[in-house]
Amino acid sequence: MKVLVPVKRVVDANVKVRVKADGSSVDTANLKMALNPFCEIAVEEAVRLKEAGVASEVVVVSIGPKTAQEQLRTSMALGADRGILVETDEELVSLSIAKILKAIQEQEQAGLILLGKQSIDGDNNQTGQMLAALTSLPQATFASEVKVEGETLLVTREVDGGLQTLSMPLPAIVTTDLRLNEPRYAKLPNIMKAKRKPLDTVTIESLGVTLKQHQNILKVAAPAERQAGIMVSSVEELVEKLKNEAKVI
Amino acid sequence: MGILVIAEHDNASLKLDSAKVVQCAQQIGGEVTVLVVGHQCQGAAEQAQALAGVHQVIVADAEAYQAGVAENISQLISQLAADFDYVLAAASSQGKDTLPRVAALLDVAQISEVVEVIAADTFVRPIYAGSALATVQSLDDKKVLTVRAAAFDAVEMTGNANLTALDTVIDAKTSFVSQTLTESERPELGGANVIVSGGRGMGSGENFAILEQLADKLGAAVGASRAAVDAGFVPNDLQVGQTGKIVAPELYIAVGISGAIQHLAGMKDSKVIVAINKDPEAPIFQVADYGIEADLFDAVPQLLELI
């Protein structure tokens, strides 16, 4: 079974971003970029399925600028077999990304598609579900455990009240939650080997996908700053302030 | 303009999030219809009828909808959406699972986690873990939105909407196997006025007992940071943050939580934030209204005594 893993290049999770002065967008120039943490978990899970003999090939795909090659190489250093870059400099909404991924899936015919549950820049949490709709495949979002038993997929999901386990036939789409696994670090020899793995670059046009304009971003603003708080020196003072000043207890 | 709101419920009863999404629907303006889809969900449907400002409640009650899987429910919703201009749901695990699938079936983009309605086609939503707020104008003829419940007040339960039963049944390839729900007598995180949260500083799951005592005294819900969940101190559904629950209570007490960007994303809209931490440099103090630099194992028992 082939596993397809879409991955995204995002600003590193530890970097605090700033809004551009003209309010047009977030300033991402010269910031450290990385593989989206949820995508890293998806790659790790795919590689583990390969190591367990369940998956035969792990293909990673990214849609973005030329520099997204770095994240594909990172994924290959973690164990993916080959990469596909759909090169575009446009910022695409999740639906457009899902349409491109559908075209990739039509070529690849993967038995399982693993995505992160959300990217930490857009925080949309949409792409996996949309791809499932477009391909009419069953979906299991927010997975914390994935088991393949023959042609059946068993997934435990993190839901609001606790955990839920679903069963579905393959092919299927899974989006990963934080607790699915702990991604490995790329070892130096694997980073070197990843440079020789195949990486195809294609365009949206060559995939035969036509996209629509769905949204305008009118403004990006910084959230309101909280007023500076105070440090209290004792628990007595804290309780007194909460009772009499803030009146919350 | 017709607005279809997808109810959040556990079949027996309606969740507070639904009343908050209806508030958002009213701010958009238009006739509000609530869809209750589930199995043996009469209880939830009756409560939905009482939501103020709701014109009609549609109930789709079938065994196929019991587990609430997105695969078939999204098809049902997208069929109904033909008669509406908007489809809204709470940005809960259920809403996040289902609504993007609905949007794709309708060939429209979705706007996730709406926190403010600017105009009928323009909404504000946080990006980059709440480090920025984007004002987004939708160009699609149908708007599909998930709503951040913490950003809206609940409507009153004074309505008396009509009830319509729908007998469309759509089957899914997905089947339900089992679920483990966290049992708790305390209020739900999303609806709590007070939340007491613990982080890595708690040291162990057993130590959470003192936070639970404090929570019970304040009638509060218990929350946690990712570190506390990953360490196995508490179950994952208590996680507050960018990828967990987003809350905005009257009072949020952060105990032994450093205050990483991802945690702040889930609680920085709380009215009053209290931080108890022994590290004076912890970033949590930058958003706290009241901070105390102290060992939590001294401060929390003292707090318990004084409240």
Coordinates of C-alpha atoms in Angstrom, one line a residue:
Chain A
M1 CA 0.0 0.0 0.0
K2 CA 1.2 3.5 -0.9
V3 CA 0.9 6.2 1.7
L4 CA 0.6 9.8 0.5
V5 CA 1.5 12.6 3.0
P6 CA 0.9 16.2 2.2
V7 CA 3.2 18.5 4.1
K8 CA 3.4 22.3 4.6
R9 CA 6.2 24.8 5.1
V10 CA 5.3 27.2 7.9
V11 CA 7.0 29.6 10.3
D12 CA 8.7 27.7 13.1
A13 CA 6.3 27.0 16.0
N14 CA 8.6 28.8 18.5
V15 CA 8.8 32.1 16.6
K16 CA 6.4 34.8 17.6
V17 CA 5.2 36.5 14.4
R18 CA 4.5 40.2 13.9
V19 CA 1.9 41.9 11.8
K20 CA 3.2 44.2 9.0
A21 CA 2.8 47.9 9.7
D22 CA 0.5 48.4 6.7
G23 CA -1.9 45.7 8.0
S24 CA -1.7 43.7 4.8
S25 CA -0.4 40.4 6.3
V26 CA 1.9 38.8 8.8
D27 CA 5.6 39.6 8.3
T28 CA 7.3 36.3 7.5
A29 CA 10.4 37.7 5.8
N30 CA 13.7 36.3 7.4
L31 CA 11.8 34.1 9.9
K32 CA 12.9 30.6 10.6
M33 CA 10.7 28.2 8.6
A34 CA 10.0 24.6 9.4
L35 CA 7.9 21.6 8.6
N36 CA 4.4 22.1 10.2
P37 CA 4.5 20.1 13.5
F38 CA 1.3 18.2 12.6
C39 CA 2.7 17.2 9.2
E40 CA 5.9 16.0 10.9
I41 CA 3.6 13.6 12.9
A42 CA 1.9 12.5 9.7
V43 CA 5.3 11.7 8.1
E44 CA 6.4 9.8 11.2
E45 CA 3.3 7.7 11.2
A46 CA 3.7 6.9 7.5
V47 CA 7.3 5.9 8.0
R48 CA 6.3 3.7 11.0
L49 CA 3.7 2.0 8.8
K50 CA 6.4 1.3 6.3
E51 CA 8.7 -0.1 8.9
A52 CA 5.9 -2.3 10.1
G53 CA 5.6 -3.7 6.6
V54 CA 2.1 -2.2 6.1
A55 CA 3.1 0.6 3.7
S56 CA 5.2 -0.1 0.6
E57 CA 6.0 3.4 -0.3
V58 CA 5.7 6.8 1.4
V59 CA 5.2 9.8 -1.0
V60 CA 5.3 13.4 0.4
V61 CA 3.8 16.3 -1.5
S62 CA 3.9 20.0 -0.8
I63 CA 2.2 22.9 -2.5
G64 CA 4.1 26.2 -2.2
P65 CA 7.2 28.2 -3.2
K66 CA 10.4 26.6 -4.5
T67 CA 11.8 26.8 -1.0
A68 CA 9.2 24.2 0.2
Q69 CA 11.7 21.7 -1.3
E70 CA 13.5 22.0 2.0
Q71 CA 10.5 20.6 3.9
L72 CA 10.2 17.8 1.3
R73 CA 13.9 17.0 1.8
T74 CA 13.4 17.0 5.6
S75 CA 10.5 14.6 5.2
M76 CA 12.6 12.3 3.0
A77 CA 15.4 12.4 5.6
L78 CA 12.8 11.2 8.1
G79 CA 12.1 8.2 5.8
A80 CA 9.7 9.3 3.0
D81 CA 10.7 7.7 -0.3
R82 CA 10.1 10.5 -2.8
G83 CA 8.7 14.0 -3.0
I84 CA 6.4 16.0 -5.3
L85 CA 6.5 19.8 -5.2
V86 CA 3.5 21.6 -6.7
E87 CA 5.2 25.0 -7.2
T88 CA 3.2 28.1 -6.7
D89 CA 3.9 31.5 -5.1
E90 CA 0.2 32.1 -4.4
E91 CA -1.4 31.8 -1.0
L92 CA -4.1 29.3 -1.5
V93 CA -7.3 28.6 0.6
S94 CA -7.7 25.0 1.9
L95 CA -10.3 24.2 -0.8
S96 CA -7.8 25.0 -3.6
I97 CA -5.1 22.9 -1.8
A98 CA -7.6 20.0 -1.5
K99 CA -8.4 20.3 -5.2
I100 CA -4.7 20.1 -6.1
L101 CA -4.2 17.1 -3.7
K102 CA -7.1 15.4 -5.3
A103 CA -5.3 15.6 -8.7
I104 CA -2.2 14.2 -7.1
Q105 CA -4.2 11.3 -5.5
E106 CA -5.7 10.5 -8.9
Q107 CA -2.1 10.0 -10.2
E108 CA -0.8 8.2 -7.1
Q109 CA -3.7 6.1 -6.1
A110 CA -2.5 5.9 -2.5
G111 CA -4.2 3.5 -0.1
L112 CA -4.0 5.9 2.8
I113 CA -3.6 9.7 2.9
L114 CA -2.1 11.1 6.1
L115 CA -2.3 14.9 6.8
G116 CA -1.7 17.0 9.8
K117 CA -4.9 18.2 11.5
Q118 CA -4.1 21.9 11.0
S119 CA -1.3 24.1 9.9
I120 CA -0.1 26.4 12.7
D121 CA -0.1 29.5 10.4
G122 CA -3.6 29.5 9.0
D123 CA -5.1 27.4 11.8
N124 CA -7.9 26.4 9.4
N125 CA -8.2 22.7 10.1
Q126 CA -9.9 22.0 6.8
T127 CA -7.7 20.5 4.1
G128 CA -8.0 16.8 5.1
Q129 CA -11.8 16.9 5.5
M130 CA -12.1 18.8 2.2
L131 CA -9.9 16.3 0.4
A132 CA -12.1 13.5 1.8
A133 CA -15.2 15.2 0.4
L134 CA -13.7 15.7 -3.0
T135 CA -12.4 12.1 -3.3
S136 CA -15.5 10.7 -1.6
L137 CA -13.3 8.8 0.9
P138 CA -14.1 8.1 4.5
Q139 CA -12.2 10.3 7.0
A140 CA -10.8 10.1 10.5
T141 CA -9.7 13.4 11.9
F142 CA -7.6 14.2 15.0
A143 CA -6.1 10.7 15.2
S144 CA -4.2 9.6 18.2
E145 CA -3.9 5.9 17.2
V146 CA -3.9 4.4 13.7
K147 CA -4.1 0.6 13.0
V148 CA -4.3 -1.1 9.6
E149 CA -5.9 -4.5 9.7
G150 CA -6.0 -5.9 6.1
E151 CA -8.3 -3.6 4.1
T152 CA -9.7 -2.0 7.3
L153 CA -8.5 1.1 9.1
L154 CA -9.1 1.5 12.8
V155 CA -8.5 5.0 14.2
T156 CA -8.9 6.4 17.7
R157 CA -9.8 10.1 17.5
E158 CA -9.4 12.9 20.1
V159 CA -12.9 14.4 20.5
D160 CA -14.2 17.0 22.9
G161 CA -15.4 14.6 25.6
G162 CA -12.6 12.1 25.3
L163 CA -11.7 9.5 22.7
Q164 CA -13.7 7.8 19.9
T165 CA -12.7 4.8 17.8
L166 CA -13.9 4.4 14.2
S167 CA -13.5 1.7 11.6
M168 CA -13.5 2.3 7.9
P169 CA -12.5 0.6 4.7
L170 CA -9.3 1.7 2.9
P171 CA -8.5 3.9 1.0
A172 CA -9.2 6.6 3.6
I173 CA -8.0 9.9 4.9
V174 CA -6.5 10.5 8.4
T175 CA -5.5 13.7 10.0
T176 CA -3.1 13.6 12.9
D177 CA -3.3 15.0 16.3
L178 CA -0.4 15.8 18.6
R179 CA -0.5 12.6 20.6
L180 CA -0.4 10.2 17.6
N181 CA 3.4 9.7 17.9
E182 CA 6.7 11.4 18.7
P183 CA 8.5 12.3 15.5
R184 CA 12.1 11.2 15.2
Y185 CA 15.0 13.4 14.4
A186 CA 16.7 13.2 11.0
K187 CA 20.1 11.6 11.3
L188 CA 23.0 13.2 9.3
P189 CA 23.5 10.1 7.0
N190 CA 19.8 10.2 6.3
I191 CA 19.9 13.9 5.5
M192 CA 22.7 13.1 3.0
K193 CA 20.7 10.2 1.5
A194 CA 17.5 12.3 1.2
K195 CA 19.4 14.6 -1.2
R196 CA 19.5 11.8 -3.7
K197 CA 15.9 10.7 -3.4
P198 CA 13.6 11.7 -6.3
L199 CA 11.8 15.0 -6.1
D200 CA 9.4 16.0 -9.0
T201 CA 8.3 19.6 -9.5
V202 CA 5.0 20.2 -11.2
T203 CA 2.7 23.1 -11.7
I204 CA -1.0 23.5 -10.9
E205 CA -1.7 23.9 -14.6
S206 CA 0.1 20.7 -15.5
L207 CA -2.2 18.9 -13.1
G208 CA -5.2 20.2 -15.0
V209 CA -6.6 21.9 -11.9
T210 CA -8.5 25.2 -12.3
L211 CA -8.9 27.3 -9.1
K212 CA -11.4 30.0 -8.1
Q213 CA -10.9 33.1 -6.0
H214 CA -12.9 32.5 -2.8
Q215 CA -11.8 35.2 -0.3
N216 CA -10.2 38.6 0.1
I217 CA -8.1 39.3 3.1
L218 CA -9.0 42.9 3.9
K219 CA -6.8 43.4 6.9
V220 CA -4.5 41.7 9.3
A221 CA -4.2 43.3 12.7
A222 CA -2.4 42.6 15.9
P223 CA -4.8 41.5 18.7
A224 CA -5.5 44.0 21.5
E225 CA -2.7 44.0 24.1
R226 CA -3.8 43.1 27.6
Q227 CA -3.2 45.8 30.2
A228 CA -0.1 45.1 32.2
G229 CA -1.0 43.2 35.4
I230 CA 0.5 43.4 38.8
M231 CA 2.6 41.0 40.9
V232 CA 1.2 40.4 44.4
S233 CA 3.4 39.3 47.2
S234 CA 1.1 37.0 49.1
V235 CA -1.8 34.7 48.7
E236 CA -3.8 36.9 51.1
E237 CA -3.3 39.9 48.8
L238 CA -4.3 37.8 45.8
V239 CA -7.5 36.7 47.4
E240 CA -8.3 40.3 48.5
K241 CA -7.7 41.6 45.0
L242 CA -9.8 38.9 43.4
K243 CA -12.7 39.6 45.8
N244 CA -12.6 43.4 46.0
E245 CA -10.9 44.6 42.9
A246 CA -11.6 42.1 40.1
K247 CA -14.8 40.9 41.9
V248 CA -14.5 37.4 40.3
I249 CA -14.7 35.3 43.5
Chain B
M1 CA -31.1 35.4 4.2
G2 CA -31.5 31.9 5.6
I3 CA -29.0 30.7 8.1
L4 CA -28.6 27.0 8.9
V5 CA -27.0 26.4 12.3
I6 CA -25.8 22.8 13.0
A7 CA -26.6 22.0 16.7
E8 CA -24.0 20.7 19.0
H9 CA -25.5 18.0 21.3
D10 CA -25.1 14.6 22.8
N11 CA -28.5 13.4 21.6
A12 CA -30.0 13.8 25.2
S13 CA -29.3 17.4 25.5
L14 CA -28.1 20.5 23.6
K15 CA -24.7 22.0 24.4
L16 CA -24.2 25.6 25.3
D17 CA -22.1 26.1 22.2
S18 CA -25.3 25.9 20.1
A19 CA -26.7 28.9 21.9
K20 CA -23.5 30.9 21.2
V21 CA -23.5 30.0 17.5
V22 CA -27.1 31.2 17.3
Q23 CA -25.9 34.5 18.7
C24 CA -23.4 34.8 15.9
A25 CA -26.1 33.9 13.4
Q26 CA -28.3 36.8 14.7
Q27 CA -25.4 39.2 14.3
I28 CA -25.2 38.2 10.6
G29 CA -28.9 38.8 10.4
G30 CA -31.5 36.5 8.8
E31 CA -33.9 33.7 9.6
V32 CA -32.2 31.1 11.7
T33 CA -32.9 27.4 11.3
V34 CA -31.3 24.8 13.6
L35 CA -30.5 21.3 12.4
V36 CA -30.3 18.6 15.1
V37 CA -28.9 15.5 13.5
G38 CA -28.4 12.4 15.6
H39 CA -30.1 9.3 17.0
Q40 CA -32.9 9.4 19.6
C41 CA -32.1 13.1 19.9
Q42 CA -35.6 14.4 20.8
G43 CA -34.2 15.9 24.0
A44 CA -31.7 18.0 22.1
A45 CA -34.3 19.0 19.6
E46 CA -36.8 20.2 22.2
Q47 CA -34.1 22.4 23.8
A48 CA -33.1 23.7 20.4
Q49 CA -36.8 24.9 20.0
A50 CA -36.3 27.0 23.0
L51 CA -33.3 28.9 21.6
A52 CA -34.3 32.6 21.3
G53 CA -34.6 33.9 17.8
V54 CA -34.7 30.5 16.1
H55 CA -37.4 30.2 13.5
Q56 CA -37.4 26.5 12.9
V57 CA -35.7 23.3 14.1
I58 CA -35.1 20.5 11.7
V59 CA -34.6 17.0 13.2
A60 CA -32.9 14.2 11.3
D61 CA -33.1 11.2 13.6
A62 CA -31.7 8.0 12.4
E63 CA -29.4 5.2 13.6
A64 CA -27.0 6.1 10.8
Y65 CA -26.3 9.4 12.5
Q66 CA -25.6 8.1 16.0
A67 CA -21.9 8.4 16.0
G68 CA -21.9 11.8 14.3
V69 CA -19.4 10.8 11.6
A70 CA -18.7 13.5 9.1
E71 CA -18.9 11.2 6.1
N72 CA -22.7 11.0 5.9
I73 CA -23.8 13.9 8.0
S74 CA -21.9 16.3 5.7
Q75 CA -23.9 15.0 2.7
L76 CA -27.1 15.5 4.6
I77 CA -26.1 19.1 5.5
S78 CA -24.9 19.9 2.0
Q79 CA -28.3 18.8 0.6
L80 CA -30.2 21.0 3.0
A81 CA -27.8 23.9 2.3
A82 CA -29.5 24.3 -1.1
D83 CA -32.1 26.4 0.7
F84 CA -29.8 28.5 2.9
D85 CA -27.2 31.3 2.4
Y86 CA -25.1 30.3 5.4
V87 CA -24.1 27.2 7.2
L88 CA -22.8 27.7 10.7
A89 CA -21.4 25.3 13.4
A90 CA -19.4 25.6 16.5
A91 CA -15.6 25.2 16.1
S92 CA -15.9 22.1 18.3
S93 CA -14.3 18.7 17.4
Q94 CA -17.6 17.8 15.8
G95 CA -18.0 21.1 13.8
K96 CA -14.3 21.0 12.7
D97 CA -14.7 17.4 11.5
T98 CA -17.9 18.0 9.6
L99 CA -18.1 21.5 8.2
P100 CA -15.0 21.6 5.9
R101 CA -16.5 18.4 4.3
V102 CA -19.8 20.3 3.8
A103 CA -17.9 23.3 2.3
A104 CA -16.0 21.2 -0.2
L105 CA -19.2 19.4 -1.3
L106 CA -20.7 22.9 -1.9
D107 CA -17.5 24.0 -3.7
V108 CA -17.0 27.0 -1.3
A109 CA -14.2 27.9 1.0
Q110 CA -14.8 27.8 4.8
I111 CA -13.9 30.5 7.3
S112 CA -12.8 28.8 10.5
E113 CA -13.1 30.0 14.1
V114 CA -15.0 33.3 13.4
V115 CA -14.7 35.6 16.4
E116 CA -16.4 38.7 15.1
V117 CA -19.0 39.5 12.4
I118 CA -18.1 42.7 10.5
A119 CA -20.7 42.5 7.7
A120 CA -22.8 39.8 6.1
D121 CA -19.8 38.7 4.0
T122 CA -16.9 39.8 6.2
F123 CA -15.6 38.1 9.4
V124 CA -12.6 38.3 11.7
R125 CA -10.7 35.2 12.6
P126 CA -7.4 34.6 14.5
I127 CA -4.4 33.2 12.6
Y128 CA -0.9 32.2 13.9
A129 CA -2.1 30.9 17.2
G130 CA -3.9 34.2 17.8
S131 CA -0.9 36.3 17.1
A132 CA -2.9 38.1 14.4
L133 CA -6.5 38.7 13.5
A134 CA -7.4 38.5 9.9
T135 CA -10.5 40.3 8.4
V136 CA -11.7 38.0 5.7
Q137 CA -14.3 38.8 3.0
S138 CA -16.0 35.8 1.5
L139 CA -16.6 35.9 -2.3
D140 CA -18.6 32.6 -2.3
D141 CA -22.4 32.8 -2.6
K142 CA -22.8 30.4 0.3
K143 CA -20.9 31.1 3.4
V144 CA -19.7 28.2 5.5
L145 CA -18.4 29.2 8.9
T146 CA -17.2 27.6 12.1
V147 CA -17.8 29.9 15.1
R148 CA -15.5 30.2 18.1
A149 CA -18.1 29.8 20.8
A150 CA -15.9 31.5 23.4
A151 CA -16.2 34.8 21.5
F152 CA -20.0 35.0 21.6
D153 CA -22.6 35.1 24.4
A154 CA -25.3 32.5 24.5
V155 CA -28.8 33.5 23.5
E156 CA -31.6 33.0 26.1
M157 CA -33.8 29.9 26.1
T158 CA -37.0 31.8 25.6
G159 CA -37.9 30.8 22.1
N160 CA -40.6 28.5 20.7
A161 CA -39.6 27.3 17.2
N162 CA -41.4 25.0 14.9
L163 CA -40.2 21.4 14.7
T164 CA -39.8 19.7 11.3
A165 CA -38.8 16.0 11.1
L166 CA -36.6 15.0 8.2
D167 CA -36.5 11.3 7.1
T168 CA -33.5 11.4 4.8
V169 CA -31.1 8.7 5.8
I170 CA -27.6 8.5 4.3
D171 CA -25.3 5.7 5.2
A172 CA -21.6 5.9 5.7
K173 CA -18.7 3.5 5.1
T174 CA -17.4 4.6 8.4
S175 CA -18.6 2.7 11.4
F176 CA -18.5 3.4 15.1
V177 CA -16.4 1.1 17.3
S178 CA -16.2 2.5 20.8
Q179 CA -15.7 5.6 22.8
T180 CA -14.2 6.5 26.1
L181 CA -15.6 9.7 27.6
T182 CA -14.0 11.5 30.5
E183 CA -16.4 11.4 33.4
S184 CA -16.7 14.6 35.3
E185 CA -19.1 16.3 37.7
R186 CA -17.5 19.6 37.1
P187 CA -18.7 22.2 34.5
E188 CA -17.6 21.8 30.9
L189 CA -14.5 23.7 30.0
G190 CA -16.2 25.6 27.2
G191 CA -19.0 26.9 29.4
A192 CA -17.3 27.4 32.7
N193 CA -17.1 30.8 34.4
V194 CA -14.0 29.9 36.3
I195 CA -11.2 27.6 35.1
V196 CA -8.3 26.3 37.1
S197 CA -5.5 24.9 34.9
G198 CA -2.4 23.0 35.7
G199 CA 0.8 22.5 33.8
R200 CA 4.1 20.6 33.9
G201 CA 4.8 22.3 37.3
M202 CA 2.1 20.1 38.9
G203 CA 4.7 17.2 38.8
S204 CA 2.2 14.3 38.7
G205 CA -1.4 13.3 38.1
E206 CA -1.9 12.8 41.8
N207 CA -1.0 16.4 42.5
F208 CA -3.9 17.6 40.3
A209 CA -6.0 16.6 43.3
I210 CA -5.3 20.0 44.9
L211 CA -6.4 21.8 41.7
E212 CA -9.6 19.7 41.7
Q213 CA -10.3 20.8 45.3
L214 CA -9.7 24.4 44.4
A215 CA -11.9 24.0 41.3
D216 CA -14.7 22.4 43.4
K217 CA -14.6 25.3 45.9
L218 CA -14.9 27.8 43.0
G219 CA -17.4 25.8 41.0
A220 CA -14.7 25.8 38.3
A221 CA -13.7 23.5 35.5
V222 CA -10.2 22.0 35.4
G223 CA -8.0 22.6 32.4
A224 CA -4.4 21.7 31.5
S225 CA -1.5 22.7 29.3
R226 CA -0.1 20.4 26.6
A227 CA 2.8 19.4 28.9
A228 CA 0.5 18.1 31.6
V229 CA -1.5 16.1 29.0
D230 CA 1.6 14.7 27.3
A231 CA 3.0 13.7 30.7
G232 CA -0.2 11.7 31.3
F233 CA -1.3 13.8 34.3
V234 CA -4.8 14.4 32.9
P235 CA -6.7 13.3 29.8
N236 CA -6.3 15.1 26.4
D237 CA -9.8 16.7 26.4
L238 CA -8.7 19.0 29.2
Q239 CA -6.1 20.6 27.1
V240 CA -6.4 24.4 26.7
G241 CA -4.6 26.0 23.7
Q242 CA -4.2 26.4 20.0
T243 CA -4.9 22.8 19.3
G244 CA -7.0 22.0 22.4
K245 CA -10.0 24.0 23.7
I246 CA -10.3 27.8 23.4
V247 CA -11.8 29.3 26.5
A248 CA -12.7 32.8 27.7
P249 CA -14.0 32.5 31.3
E250 CA -14.4 35.3 33.9
L251 CA -11.4 33.9 35.8
Y252 CA -8.6 31.7 34.6
I253 CA -6.1 30.5 37.2
A254 CA -2.9 29.1 35.6
V255 CA -0.9 27.0 38.0
G256 CA 2.6 25.8 37.1
I257 CA 2.1 26.8 33.4
S258 CA 5.0 28.7 31.8
G259 CA 2.7 30.3 29.1
A260 CA 3.9 29.1 25.7
I261 CA 2.4 30.9 22.6
Q262 CA 0.3 27.8 21.9
H263 CA -1.2 27.8 25.4
L264 CA -1.9 31.5 25.5
A265 CA -3.8 31.1 22.2
G266 CA -6.4 29.1 24.1
M267 CA -7.0 31.4 27.1
K268 CA -5.7 35.0 26.6
D269 CA -9.3 36.3 26.1
S270 CA -10.2 35.4 29.6
K271 CA -11.5 38.3 31.6
V272 CA -9.1 38.0 34.6
I273 CA -6.0 35.8 34.5
V274 CA -4.1 34.7 37.6
A275 CA -0.7 33.1 37.3
I276 CA 0.9 31.1 40.1
N277 CA 4.5 30.2 39.1
K278 CA 7.8 30.0 40.9
D279 CA 9.7 31.3 37.8
P280 CA 9.5 35.1 37.7
E281 CA 10.6 35.0 34.1
A282 CA 7.7 32.8 33.0
P283 CA 5.9 34.4 29.9
I284 CA 2.5 33.7 31.6
F285 CA 3.2 36.7 33.8
Q286 CA 3.0 39.0 30.8
V287 CA -0.7 38.2 30.2
A288 CA -1.7 37.8 33.9
D289 CA -3.7 40.4 35.6
Y290 CA -2.5 39.1 39.0
G291 CA 0.7 37.1 39.3
I292 CA 2.3 35.5 42.3
E293 CA 5.8 34.2 42.3
A294 CA 5.4 31.2 44.6
D295 CA 5.7 27.5 44.9
L296 CA 2.3 26.2 43.9
F297 CA 2.4 23.5 46.6
D298 CA 2.4 26.4 49.2
A299 CA 0.2 28.8 47.3
V300 CA -2.7 26.5 46.2
P301 CA -3.4 25.1 49.7
Q302 CA -3.3 28.6 51.1
L303 CA -5.7 29.8 48.4
L304 CA -8.0 26.9 49.3
E305 CA -8.1 28.0 52.9
L306 CA -8.7 31.7 52.2
I307 CA -11.5 31.4 49.6

